[in-house]
Amino acid sequence: MADTHLDNVHNAIVGSTVTTEGGDVLVNGHKVTNYFYSAQYQDLKTQADELQEHFEKTLAKIAKYPDDEDFKADLLKLSGTRNEIRKKLEELKQEVIRLAETFTKIPINSDRLKLARQHFEAGNFSAARAILDAEQMGIELDDLLQREEHLQQQQAQVQALRMDKANEFLILARLTALNFDVPDRFDKTIEYFEQSLKAAHTLENTFEYAYFLHTHNQFNAALPWYDEALHIRRRLADANPDTYLPDLAATLNNLGYLYRNRHDIAAAQAAYDEALDIRRRLAAANPETYLPDVAGTLNNLGILYRDRNDVAAAQAAYDEALGIYRRLAGTNPEAYLPNVAMTLNNLGNLYHKRNDFTAAQVAYDEALQIRRRLAAANPETYLPDVAMTLINLGNLYHNQNDVAAAQAAYDEALGICRRLADTNPDTYLPDVALTLNNLAVLYSHRNDVAAAQAAYDEALHIRRRLAAANPETYLLDVAGTLNNLGNLYHNQNDVAAAQAAYDEALQIRRRLAAANPETYLLDVAGTLNNLGILYRDRNDVAAAQAAYDEALAIYRRLAGANPDTYLPDVAMTLNNLAMLSSDRNDVAAAQAAYDEALAIYRRLAGANPDTYLPDLAMTAVNLSIFYLKSLPDQDKSLAHAGEALTAAGPFVEVLPACQEYARAALQVVEAWGIDAEAFFEETLKDY
């Protein structure tokens, strides 16, 4: 996780068509309610105003008595309470919007629902919730279920009543989601969704439940409900394509996002492809409405192709998406410039991955320029995007050893993320931790151990706290920072600390992989590789061999299903195994591992030279050293040195690692008593 790139996923969760102005909640242009009317809003607003007044008075006291620590402690406490109230106000607004839209989608047939809607429209959410008595509704539902079993002749009537109960519980679930006075709000919301589904599976409650789980990062739990919603929407679209095909495409788009997060590449590809096919057909008849959706799915496909190292396909998808967004932004910049910047950001990541640093810089710079302009007018919405592109630029500068520029980009991103986290910690603390993690890697590479340790420690502290509340989402990040801390300790020869950090990271990753191997096995293999290097450095050959062997077995299994994505990891681990075998004078094993790694990198570089020639250079120079020291063979050693120089040549100006490979290859040449300069010139001439 040294360089963490941030991609924008377009339309990962289907958005609402609802807007608010002055507290009015509008659905399809019609006012449903005004959330300013609600007692909850008034109470929260009063608290917010009082806290703000108290906050300002305390600030004045601090200004007057700067040495009084009690005032400072009061200010810190007030700041935390004020931020929590602001967060509740924002969440209240979003939940009211979602509920207003739900009311417009479901049939309002029961008296309870009619009364609940009346109270909701009047802003009396507590009264609306009180109407929907969960205990009484549950009794009625159970009674209905029994009547259905024993009174088949009344089945149609019972089914209709069950539908009402499903809708009542659906509304109760949504009302509970916005009720901050319920201490177990999340669990109760889940309970009421499940009661709704117990009554009847409808498109509304099935999709809404999937959506709720998705927005709370419960990806595995959301998947079966999206699948069911997809099945329902396929049936509806078959009967009425004009109405339901857009919803079918949106559900496929969401499923593609979930599959990609689970590393189920084939399923993600199939979902995105079908969504794109539908959206292209819709856009052919109605481009103004559906072209943005075409571009959104192309953007998601670009990310998927990039993940699996299909650079040409990723480039084509991003280019088409960018062309669409630029055209749309030409007539409606306010709506589509953010999408232009999003796609440029993702293109920058693609160029960076293939070591085209100049193109990456151009794409990131344009994305950053657009996002800064948007953030100047609307900071709350677009500052997170500014920080995202700054982080990616920091990664780019770091890989080019431009430490000052990387530091400046990371520092600005961190400042933005900290400021955002002050008012909305749940949303932006993960970004603070991410930026600290990248900064720590930068500090580590420039041997500022104290700064790296401090940044990792703060990132780890944040991630542990987040994981305590939401382990499914944040435990993997805890393991990532522990893994990086292990690297830091390893570089400082603190073997015990490195071992402890790697072991805890591996334990977390094994636990996650036991429940979800498709998603987390790759992370297990990554930590095993690091442990193998640690064991090798301390001459624990047996432990190093075991770690590398397990990592290699995982990578081979993953590559069997998805070679484009995982063959580079196979080659990397073979390279590490070869060095270990060479250390213990197992010349045959070292030669076989190096040869296989080199063959893989040659194949990869043949299809994608920008990305894999540096890796080819690394393995070729290792082989040239191997044939110099372990199995002396001048012809082979020089041939591999020449191949390393040829592979590294296009990148020596931009990649510091390639400079090292070229230097090592020339040292091998000199070790054979051959003039390095003449050899270099001859190699270039042949190349």
PDB file of N, CA, C and O in Angstrom, residues 85 116 255 318 392 413 457 564 604 643-644 653 655-656:
ATOM      1  N   ILE A  85     -23.359  17.491  16.378  1.00  0.00           N
ATOM      2  CA  ILE A  85     -24.689  18.029  16.078  1.00  0.00           C
ATOM      3  C   ILE A  85     -24.793  18.375  14.594  1.00  0.00           C
ATOM      4  O   ILE A  85     -25.808  18.115  13.939  1.00  0.00           O
ATOM      5  N   ALA A 116     -49.110   8.256   8.654  1.00  0.00           N
ATOM      6  CA  ALA A 116     -47.658   8.463   8.752  1.00  0.00           C
ATOM      7  C   ALA A 116     -47.195   9.485   7.719  1.00  0.00           C
ATOM      8  O   ALA A 116     -46.373  10.361   8.010  1.00  0.00           O
ATOM      9  N   LEU A 255     -23.928  -3.624  -9.089  1.00  0.00           N
ATOM     10  CA  LEU A 255     -23.391  -4.979  -8.903  1.00  0.00           C
ATOM     11  C   LEU A 255     -21.953  -5.066  -9.405  1.00  0.00           C
ATOM     12  O   LEU A 255     -21.108  -5.721  -8.782  1.00  0.00           O
ATOM     13  N   TYR A 318     -11.585   5.037 -20.899  1.00  0.00           N
ATOM     14  CA  TYR A 318     -11.449   6.383 -20.327  1.00  0.00           C
ATOM     15  C   TYR A 318     -11.555   7.461 -21.411  1.00  0.00           C
ATOM     16  O   TYR A 318     -12.183   8.504 -21.208  1.00  0.00           O
ATOM     17  N   ASN A 392      -2.824  11.719  -5.318  1.00  0.00           N
ATOM     18  CA  ASN A 392      -2.306  11.028  -6.503  1.00  0.00           C
ATOM     19  C   ASN A 392      -1.072  11.732  -7.062  1.00  0.00           C
ATOM     20  O   ASN A 392      -0.114  11.077  -7.499  1.00  0.00           O
ATOM     21  N   ALA A 413      -3.015  18.024   0.952  1.00  0.00           N
ATOM     22  CA  ALA A 413      -4.119  17.056   1.030  1.00  0.00           C
ATOM     23  C   ALA A 413      -4.461  16.755   2.485  1.00  0.00           C
ATOM     24  O   ALA A 413      -5.644  16.689   2.862  1.00  0.00           O
ATOM     25  N   ASP A 457       1.926   5.863  13.248  1.00  0.00           N
ATOM     26  CA  ASP A 457       1.240   5.668  14.534  1.00  0.00           C
ATOM     27  C   ASP A 457      -0.116   6.368  14.543  1.00  0.00           C
ATOM     28  O   ASP A 457      -1.113   5.811  15.020  1.00  0.00           O
ATOM     29  N   ASP A 564      -3.992 -11.946 -16.336  1.00  0.00           N
ATOM     30  CA  ASP A 564      -3.589 -10.563 -16.616  1.00  0.00           C
ATOM     31  C   ASP A 564      -3.325  -9.782 -15.340  1.00  0.00           C
ATOM     32  O   ASP A 564      -2.434  -8.936 -15.274  1.00  0.00           O
ATOM     33  N   LEU A 604       4.769 -10.225 -20.413  1.00  0.00           N
ATOM     34  CA  LEU A 604       4.003  -9.046 -19.992  1.00  0.00           C
ATOM     35  C   LEU A 604       4.518  -7.784 -20.683  1.00  0.00           C
ATOM     36  O   LEU A 604       3.738  -6.933 -21.120  1.00  0.00           O
ATOM     37  N   GLU A 643      20.398  -7.161 -21.712  1.00  0.00           N
ATOM     38  CA  GLU A 643      18.937  -7.097 -21.717  1.00  0.00           C
ATOM     39  C   GLU A 643      18.439  -6.124 -20.645  1.00  0.00           C
ATOM     40  O   GLU A 643      17.478  -5.375 -20.862  1.00  0.00           O
ATOM     41  N   ALA A 644      19.100  -6.129 -19.481  1.00  0.00           N
ATOM     42  CA  ALA A 644      18.712  -5.202 -18.410  1.00  0.00           C
ATOM     43  C   ALA A 644      18.906  -3.754 -18.846  1.00  0.00           C
ATOM     44  O   ALA A 644      18.044  -2.895 -18.612  1.00  0.00           O
ATOM     45  N   GLU A 653      15.637   8.143 -17.114  1.00  0.00           N
ATOM     46  CA  GLU A 653      15.471   9.563 -16.819  1.00  0.00           C
ATOM     47  C   GLU A 653      14.337   9.836 -15.841  1.00  0.00           C
ATOM     48  O   GLU A 653      14.289  10.903 -15.226  1.00  0.00           O
ATOM     49  N   LEU A 655      12.630   6.988 -13.790  1.00  0.00           N
ATOM     50  CA  LEU A 655      12.482   6.020 -12.708  1.00  0.00           C
ATOM     51  C   LEU A 655      13.825   5.783 -12.020  1.00  0.00           C
ATOM     52  O   LEU A 655      14.731   5.187 -12.614  1.00  0.00           O
ATOM     53  N   PRO A 656      13.975   6.214 -10.778  1.00  0.00           N
ATOM     54  CA  PRO A 656      15.244   5.988 -10.065  1.00  0.00           C
ATOM     55  C   PRO A 656      15.624   4.513  -9.996  1.00  0.00           C
ATOM     56  O   PRO A 656      16.805   4.180 -10.057  1.00  0.00           O
TER      57      PRO A 656
END
